[in-house]
């Protein structure tokens, strides 16, 4: 059983940066994926990036044009989403999620979700 908790959101201006953090409590077995999604009002939940602990393989969604990068800190059991060159269109509630599958991109393949952290980018 895994409980992810994300943090690091806030209000930034266009062109600014934020780094989101997600800590997952659960088993020591790291055969799972941690991923970042976001959702704006009236929009479908959007996949951003995923990282699998075993081997450190990761995938960053091309839809954000390389501005977002997922990384990890093994000692802290934490994954990060570094977001640069933020735009107003990036305004959303950002979620961290955990799956026992290998780097899935579909939100329905993630059974464990955090509460979300709000990112607001002003124009």
Short mmCIF file of N, CA and C in Angstrom, two decimals:
data_model
loop_
_atom_site.label_atom_id
_atom_site.label_comp_id
_atom_site.label_asym_id
_atom_site.label_seq_id
_atom_site.Cartn_x
_atom_site.Cartn_y
_atom_site.Cartn_z
N UNK A 1 0.84 -1.18 0.00
CA UNK A 1 0.00 0.00 0.00
C UNK A 1 0.89 1.24 0.00
N UNK A 2 0.53 2.23 -0.82
CA UNK A 2 1.33 3.42 -1.00
C UNK A 2 0.45 4.64 -0.87
N UNK A 3 0.94 5.64 -0.15
CA UNK A 3 0.24 6.91 -0.02
C UNK A 3 1.16 8.04 -0.47
N UNK A 4 0.97 8.56 -1.67
CA UNK A 4 1.79 9.69 -2.11
C UNK A 4 1.28 11.01 -1.55
N UNK A 5 2.21 11.90 -1.26
CA UNK A 5 1.90 13.24 -0.77
C UNK A 5 2.73 14.24 -1.56
N UNK A 6 2.06 15.13 -2.28
CA UNK A 6 2.76 16.11 -3.10
C UNK A 6 2.71 17.49 -2.47
N UNK A 7 3.69 18.30 -2.82
CA UNK A 7 3.79 19.66 -2.31
C UNK A 7 4.62 20.49 -3.28
N UNK A 8 4.69 21.78 -3.03
CA UNK A 8 5.54 22.66 -3.80
C UNK A 8 4.84 23.59 -4.76
N UNK A 9 3.52 23.49 -4.85
CA UNK A 9 2.79 24.38 -5.73
C UNK A 9 2.75 25.78 -5.19
N UNK A 10 2.24 26.68 -6.02
CA UNK A 10 2.14 28.06 -5.61
C UNK A 10 1.79 28.96 -6.78
N UNK A 11 1.92 30.25 -6.55
CA UNK A 11 1.64 31.26 -7.55
C UNK A 11 2.95 31.80 -8.10
N UNK A 12 3.11 31.72 -9.40
CA UNK A 12 4.31 32.22 -10.06
C UNK A 12 3.91 33.04 -11.28
N UNK A 13 4.83 33.86 -11.73
CA UNK A 13 4.62 34.63 -12.94
C UNK A 13 5.06 33.85 -14.17
N UNK A 14 4.54 34.25 -15.29
CA UNK A 14 4.93 33.65 -16.55
C UNK A 14 6.46 33.67 -16.70
N UNK A 15 7.01 32.53 -17.08
CA UNK A 15 8.45 32.40 -17.22
C UNK A 15 9.16 31.91 -15.98
N UNK A 16 8.46 31.83 -14.88
CA UNK A 16 9.05 31.38 -13.65
C UNK A 16 9.16 29.87 -13.57
N UNK A 17 9.67 29.41 -12.44
CA UNK A 17 9.90 27.99 -12.23
C UNK A 17 9.35 27.53 -10.89
N UNK A 18 9.00 26.27 -10.83
CA UNK A 18 8.60 25.62 -9.60
C UNK A 18 9.14 24.20 -9.61
N UNK A 19 9.39 23.68 -8.42
CA UNK A 19 9.73 22.28 -8.29
C UNK A 19 8.75 21.63 -7.33
N UNK A 20 7.99 20.70 -7.85
CA UNK A 20 7.05 19.95 -7.05
C UNK A 20 7.73 18.73 -6.46
N UNK A 21 7.29 18.33 -5.28
CA UNK A 21 7.84 17.17 -4.61
C UNK A 21 6.73 16.19 -4.31
N UNK A 22 7.08 14.92 -4.33
CA UNK A 22 6.14 13.87 -3.98
C UNK A 22 6.87 12.82 -3.16
N UNK A 23 6.36 12.59 -1.98
CA UNK A 23 6.90 11.57 -1.09
C UNK A 23 5.88 10.44 -1.01
N UNK A 24 6.35 9.24 -1.20
CA UNK A 24 5.48 8.08 -1.17
C UNK A 24 5.82 7.21 0.03
N UNK A 25 4.85 7.02 0.89
CA UNK A 25 4.99 6.10 2.01
C UNK A 25 4.43 4.75 1.60
N UNK A 26 5.16 3.71 1.93
CA UNK A 26 4.71 2.38 1.55
C UNK A 26 5.82 1.37 1.70
N UNK A 27 5.73 0.28 0.95
CA UNK A 27 6.72 -0.78 1.08
C UNK A 27 8.09 -0.35 0.58
N UNK A 28 9.11 -1.02 1.08
CA UNK A 28 10.48 -0.74 0.66
C UNK A 28 10.74 -1.23 -0.76
N UNK A 29 9.97 -2.17 -1.21
CA UNK A 29 10.09 -2.65 -2.58
C UNK A 29 9.80 -1.50 -3.54
N UNK A 30 10.78 -1.17 -4.35
CA UNK A 30 10.66 -0.02 -5.26
C UNK A 30 10.26 -0.42 -6.67
N UNK A 31 9.57 -1.53 -6.78
CA UNK A 31 9.09 -1.97 -8.08
C UNK A 31 7.75 -1.29 -8.39
N UNK A 32 7.77 0.02 -8.45
CA UNK A 32 6.57 0.76 -8.76
C UNK A 32 6.93 2.06 -9.48
N UNK A 33 5.92 2.64 -10.09
CA UNK A 33 6.07 3.89 -10.82
C UNK A 33 5.45 5.03 -10.03
N UNK A 34 6.15 6.15 -10.00
CA UNK A 34 5.58 7.39 -9.50
C UNK A 34 5.47 8.35 -10.68
N UNK A 35 4.35 9.04 -10.74
CA UNK A 35 4.06 9.86 -11.90
C UNK A 35 3.42 11.18 -11.50
N UNK A 36 3.47 12.11 -12.42
CA UNK A 36 2.84 13.41 -12.26
C UNK A 36 1.75 13.59 -13.30
N UNK A 37 0.60 14.05 -12.84
CA UNK A 37 -0.52 14.43 -13.68
C UNK A 37 -0.96 15.83 -13.31
N UNK A 38 -1.74 16.43 -14.17
CA UNK A 38 -2.37 17.70 -13.83
C UNK A 38 -3.77 17.74 -14.41
N UNK A 39 -4.60 18.57 -13.79
CA UNK A 39 -5.97 18.70 -14.25
C UNK A 39 -6.46 20.12 -14.00
N UNK A 40 -7.00 20.72 -15.05
CA UNK A 40 -7.62 22.03 -14.97
C UNK A 40 -9.13 21.86 -15.01
N UNK A 41 -9.87 22.83 -14.50
CA UNK A 41 -11.33 22.73 -14.55
C UNK A 41 -11.83 22.53 -15.97
N UNK A 42 -12.68 21.54 -16.15
CA UNK A 42 -13.24 21.25 -17.45
C UNK A 42 -12.33 20.47 -18.37
N UNK A 43 -11.15 20.12 -17.92
CA UNK A 43 -10.20 19.37 -18.74
C UNK A 43 -10.00 17.97 -18.19
N UNK A 44 -9.57 17.08 -19.07
CA UNK A 44 -9.23 15.74 -18.64
C UNK A 44 -7.89 15.74 -17.92
N UNK A 45 -7.72 14.77 -17.07
CA UNK A 45 -6.45 14.64 -16.37
C UNK A 45 -5.34 14.32 -17.38
N UNK A 46 -4.25 15.05 -17.29
CA UNK A 46 -3.18 14.99 -18.28
C UNK A 46 -1.91 14.41 -17.67
N UNK A 47 -1.37 13.42 -18.34
CA UNK A 47 -0.10 12.82 -17.93
C UNK A 47 1.06 13.75 -18.24
N UNK A 48 1.98 13.87 -17.30
CA UNK A 48 3.14 14.73 -17.47
C UNK A 48 4.46 13.97 -17.50
N UNK A 49 4.64 13.09 -16.54
CA UNK A 49 5.93 12.40 -16.43
C UNK A 49 5.79 11.23 -15.48
N UNK A 50 6.68 10.25 -15.64
CA UNK A 50 6.68 9.09 -14.76
C UNK A 50 8.09 8.60 -14.57
N UNK A 51 8.33 7.99 -13.44
CA UNK A 51 9.63 7.44 -13.10
C UNK A 51 9.44 6.12 -12.37
N UNK A 52 10.20 5.11 -12.80
CA UNK A 52 10.18 3.82 -12.14
C UNK A 52 11.43 3.68 -11.29
N UNK A 53 11.23 3.34 -10.02
CA UNK A 53 12.36 3.33 -9.09
C UNK A 53 13.43 2.33 -9.47
N UNK A 54 13.04 1.14 -9.84
CA UNK A 54 14.01 0.12 -10.23
C UNK A 54 14.66 0.52 -11.55
N UNK A 55 15.92 0.86 -11.49
CA UNK A 55 16.66 1.24 -12.68
C UNK A 55 16.59 2.71 -13.02
N UNK A 56 15.64 3.43 -12.42
CA UNK A 56 15.55 4.86 -12.64
C UNK A 56 15.06 5.29 -14.00
N UNK A 57 14.39 4.41 -14.71
CA UNK A 57 13.86 4.79 -16.01
C UNK A 57 12.75 5.81 -15.85
N UNK A 58 12.72 6.76 -16.75
CA UNK A 58 11.76 7.84 -16.65
C UNK A 58 11.27 8.26 -18.03
N UNK A 59 10.12 8.90 -18.04
CA UNK A 59 9.53 9.40 -19.25
C UNK A 59 8.91 10.76 -18.97
N UNK A 60 9.24 11.73 -19.81
CA UNK A 60 8.69 13.08 -19.71
C UNK A 60 7.85 13.35 -20.95
N UNK A 61 6.62 13.76 -20.72
CA UNK A 61 5.69 13.97 -21.82
C UNK A 61 6.13 15.12 -22.72
N UNK A 62 6.10 14.87 -24.02
CA UNK A 62 6.52 15.87 -24.99
C UNK A 62 5.57 17.06 -25.08
N UNK A 63 4.36 16.91 -24.59
CA UNK A 63 3.37 17.97 -24.72
C UNK A 63 3.77 19.25 -24.00
N UNK A 64 4.68 19.15 -23.04
CA UNK A 64 5.15 20.34 -22.33
C UNK A 64 6.46 20.85 -22.90
N UNK A 65 6.85 20.34 -24.06
CA UNK A 65 7.99 20.84 -24.83
C UNK A 65 9.29 20.87 -24.04
N UNK A 66 9.52 19.83 -23.25
CA UNK A 66 10.76 19.70 -22.53
C UNK A 66 10.90 20.62 -21.34
N UNK A 67 9.86 21.35 -20.98
CA UNK A 67 9.95 22.28 -19.85
C UNK A 67 9.85 21.59 -18.50
N UNK A 68 9.28 20.40 -18.48
CA UNK A 68 9.09 19.67 -17.23
C UNK A 68 9.99 18.45 -17.22
N UNK A 69 10.61 18.20 -16.08
CA UNK A 69 11.51 17.07 -15.94
C UNK A 69 11.29 16.38 -14.61
N UNK A 70 11.14 15.07 -14.65
CA UNK A 70 10.98 14.31 -13.43
C UNK A 70 12.35 13.79 -12.98
N UNK A 71 12.55 13.75 -11.68
CA UNK A 71 13.78 13.23 -11.11
C UNK A 71 13.48 12.62 -9.75
N UNK A 72 14.49 12.04 -9.13
CA UNK A 72 14.26 11.38 -7.86
C UNK A 72 15.42 11.60 -6.90
N UNK A 73 15.12 11.41 -5.63
CA UNK A 73 16.11 11.39 -4.57
C UNK A 73 15.89 10.09 -3.81
N UNK A 74 16.78 9.14 -4.02
CA UNK A 74 16.60 7.83 -3.42
C UNK A 74 16.59 7.87 -1.90
N UNK A 75 17.47 8.68 -1.32
CA UNK A 75 17.57 8.74 0.13
C UNK A 75 16.29 9.27 0.77
N UNK A 76 15.64 10.19 0.09
CA UNK A 76 14.42 10.80 0.63
C UNK A 76 13.15 10.14 0.14
N UNK A 77 13.29 9.13 -0.71
CA UNK A 77 12.13 8.46 -1.29
C UNK A 77 11.19 9.48 -1.92
N UNK A 78 11.76 10.40 -2.65
CA UNK A 78 11.02 11.53 -3.19
C UNK A 78 11.24 11.65 -4.68
N UNK A 79 10.19 11.97 -5.40
CA UNK A 79 10.31 12.34 -6.80
C UNK A 79 9.95 13.81 -6.94
N UNK A 80 10.53 14.44 -7.94
CA UNK A 80 10.33 15.85 -8.18
C UNK A 80 9.83 16.07 -9.60
N UNK A 81 9.14 17.17 -9.76
CA UNK A 81 8.81 17.65 -11.09
C UNK A 81 9.33 19.07 -11.19
N UNK A 82 10.42 19.24 -11.92
CA UNK A 82 10.98 20.56 -12.15
C UNK A 82 10.25 21.19 -13.33
N UNK A 83 9.64 22.33 -13.10
CA UNK A 83 8.86 23.01 -14.12
C UNK A 83 9.49 24.36 -14.39
N UNK A 84 9.92 24.56 -15.62
CA UNK A 84 10.56 25.80 -16.03
C UNK A 84 9.75 26.48 -17.11
N UNK A 85 10.02 27.76 -17.30
CA UNK A 85 9.36 28.54 -18.34
C UNK A 85 7.85 28.39 -18.27
N UNK A 86 7.31 28.56 -17.10
CA UNK A 86 5.89 28.32 -16.88
C UNK A 86 5.03 29.32 -17.63
N UNK A 87 3.90 28.84 -18.08
CA UNK A 87 2.94 29.62 -18.84
C UNK A 87 1.59 29.60 -18.13
N UNK A 88 0.73 30.57 -18.42
CA UNK A 88 -0.61 30.53 -17.82
C UNK A 88 -1.36 29.24 -18.10
N UNK A 89 -1.10 28.63 -19.24
CA UNK A 89 -1.75 27.37 -19.58
C UNK A 89 -1.34 26.22 -18.66
N UNK A 90 -0.27 26.40 -17.91
CA UNK A 90 0.17 25.38 -16.96
C UNK A 90 -0.61 25.43 -15.66
N UNK A 91 -1.45 26.42 -15.49
CA UNK A 91 -2.25 26.52 -14.28
C UNK A 91 -3.15 25.30 -14.15
N UNK A 92 -3.02 24.60 -13.05
CA UNK A 92 -3.77 23.37 -12.84
C UNK A 92 -3.51 22.85 -11.44
N UNK A 93 -4.27 21.84 -11.08
CA UNK A 93 -4.00 21.08 -9.88
C UNK A 93 -3.10 19.92 -10.28
N UNK A 94 -1.95 19.83 -9.66
CA UNK A 94 -0.96 18.83 -10.01
C UNK A 94 -0.99 17.69 -9.01
N UNK A 95 -1.06 16.48 -9.54
CA UNK A 95 -1.19 15.29 -8.72
C UNK A 95 0.03 14.39 -8.87
N UNK A 96 0.38 13.75 -7.79
CA UNK A 96 1.33 12.66 -7.81
C UNK A 96 0.56 11.36 -7.66
N UNK A 97 0.97 10.35 -8.38
CA UNK A 97 0.28 9.07 -8.36
C UNK A 97 1.28 7.92 -8.40
N UNK A 98 0.83 6.77 -7.95
CA UNK A 98 1.67 5.58 -7.89
C UNK A 98 0.97 4.42 -8.56
N UNK A 99 1.72 3.68 -9.35
CA UNK A 99 1.24 2.48 -10.00
C UNK A 99 2.25 1.37 -9.84
N UNK A 100 1.76 0.15 -9.78
CA UNK A 100 2.66 -1.00 -9.74
C UNK A 100 2.98 -1.53 -11.13
N UNK A 101 2.48 -0.86 -12.14
CA UNK A 101 2.84 -1.16 -13.51
C UNK A 101 4.08 -0.37 -13.90
N UNK A 102 4.62 -0.68 -15.05
CA UNK A 102 5.88 -0.07 -15.48
C UNK A 102 5.61 1.12 -16.39
N UNK A 103 5.77 2.31 -15.85
CA UNK A 103 5.68 3.58 -16.58
C UNK A 103 4.42 3.73 -17.43
N UNK A 104 3.26 3.45 -16.87
CA UNK A 104 2.05 3.71 -17.65
C UNK A 104 1.79 5.20 -17.78
N UNK A 105 1.05 5.58 -18.81
CA UNK A 105 0.72 6.97 -19.04
C UNK A 105 -0.74 7.28 -18.75
N UNK A 106 -1.56 6.27 -18.62
CA UNK A 106 -2.99 6.46 -18.42
C UNK A 106 -3.31 6.60 -16.95
N UNK A 107 -4.11 7.60 -16.63
CA UNK A 107 -4.41 7.88 -15.24
C UNK A 107 -5.13 6.72 -14.56
N UNK A 108 -5.92 5.97 -15.31
CA UNK A 108 -6.68 4.89 -14.69
C UNK A 108 -5.81 3.71 -14.29
N UNK A 109 -4.56 3.72 -14.65
CA UNK A 109 -3.64 2.66 -14.25
C UNK A 109 -2.91 3.00 -12.95
N UNK A 110 -3.28 4.12 -12.35
CA UNK A 110 -2.68 4.54 -11.09
C UNK A 110 -3.73 4.46 -9.98
N UNK A 111 -3.60 3.50 -9.07
CA UNK A 111 -4.60 3.36 -8.00
C UNK A 111 -4.38 4.27 -6.80
N UNK A 112 -3.20 4.86 -6.68
CA UNK A 112 -2.88 5.66 -5.50
C UNK A 112 -2.57 7.09 -5.91
N UNK A 113 -3.26 8.02 -5.28
CA UNK A 113 -3.16 9.44 -5.64
C UNK A 113 -2.99 10.32 -4.42
N UNK A 114 -2.23 11.39 -4.60
CA UNK A 114 -2.15 12.42 -3.59
C UNK A 114 -3.32 13.36 -3.68
N UNK A 115 -3.35 14.33 -2.77
CA UNK A 115 -4.44 15.29 -2.73
C UNK A 115 -4.33 16.37 -3.80
N UNK A 116 -3.16 16.55 -4.35
CA UNK A 116 -2.93 17.57 -5.36
C UNK A 116 -2.34 18.83 -4.76
N UNK A 117 -1.55 19.51 -5.57
CA UNK A 117 -1.00 20.80 -5.18
C UNK A 117 -1.26 21.79 -6.32
N UNK A 118 -1.76 22.95 -5.97
CA UNK A 118 -2.19 23.92 -6.97
C UNK A 118 -1.01 24.72 -7.51
N UNK A 119 -0.95 24.81 -8.82
CA UNK A 119 0.02 25.66 -9.50
C UNK A 119 -0.76 26.69 -10.29
N UNK A 120 -0.49 27.95 -10.03
CA UNK A 120 -1.14 29.04 -10.73
C UNK A 120 -0.07 29.94 -11.34
N UNK A 121 -0.17 30.15 -12.64
CA UNK A 121 0.79 30.97 -13.36
C UNK A 121 0.08 32.21 -13.87
N UNK A 122 0.51 33.36 -13.41
CA UNK A 122 -0.10 34.62 -13.80
C UNK A 122 0.51 35.13 -15.09
N UNK A 123 -0.27 35.87 -15.85
CA UNK A 123 0.18 36.40 -17.12
C UNK A 123 0.96 37.68 -16.94
#
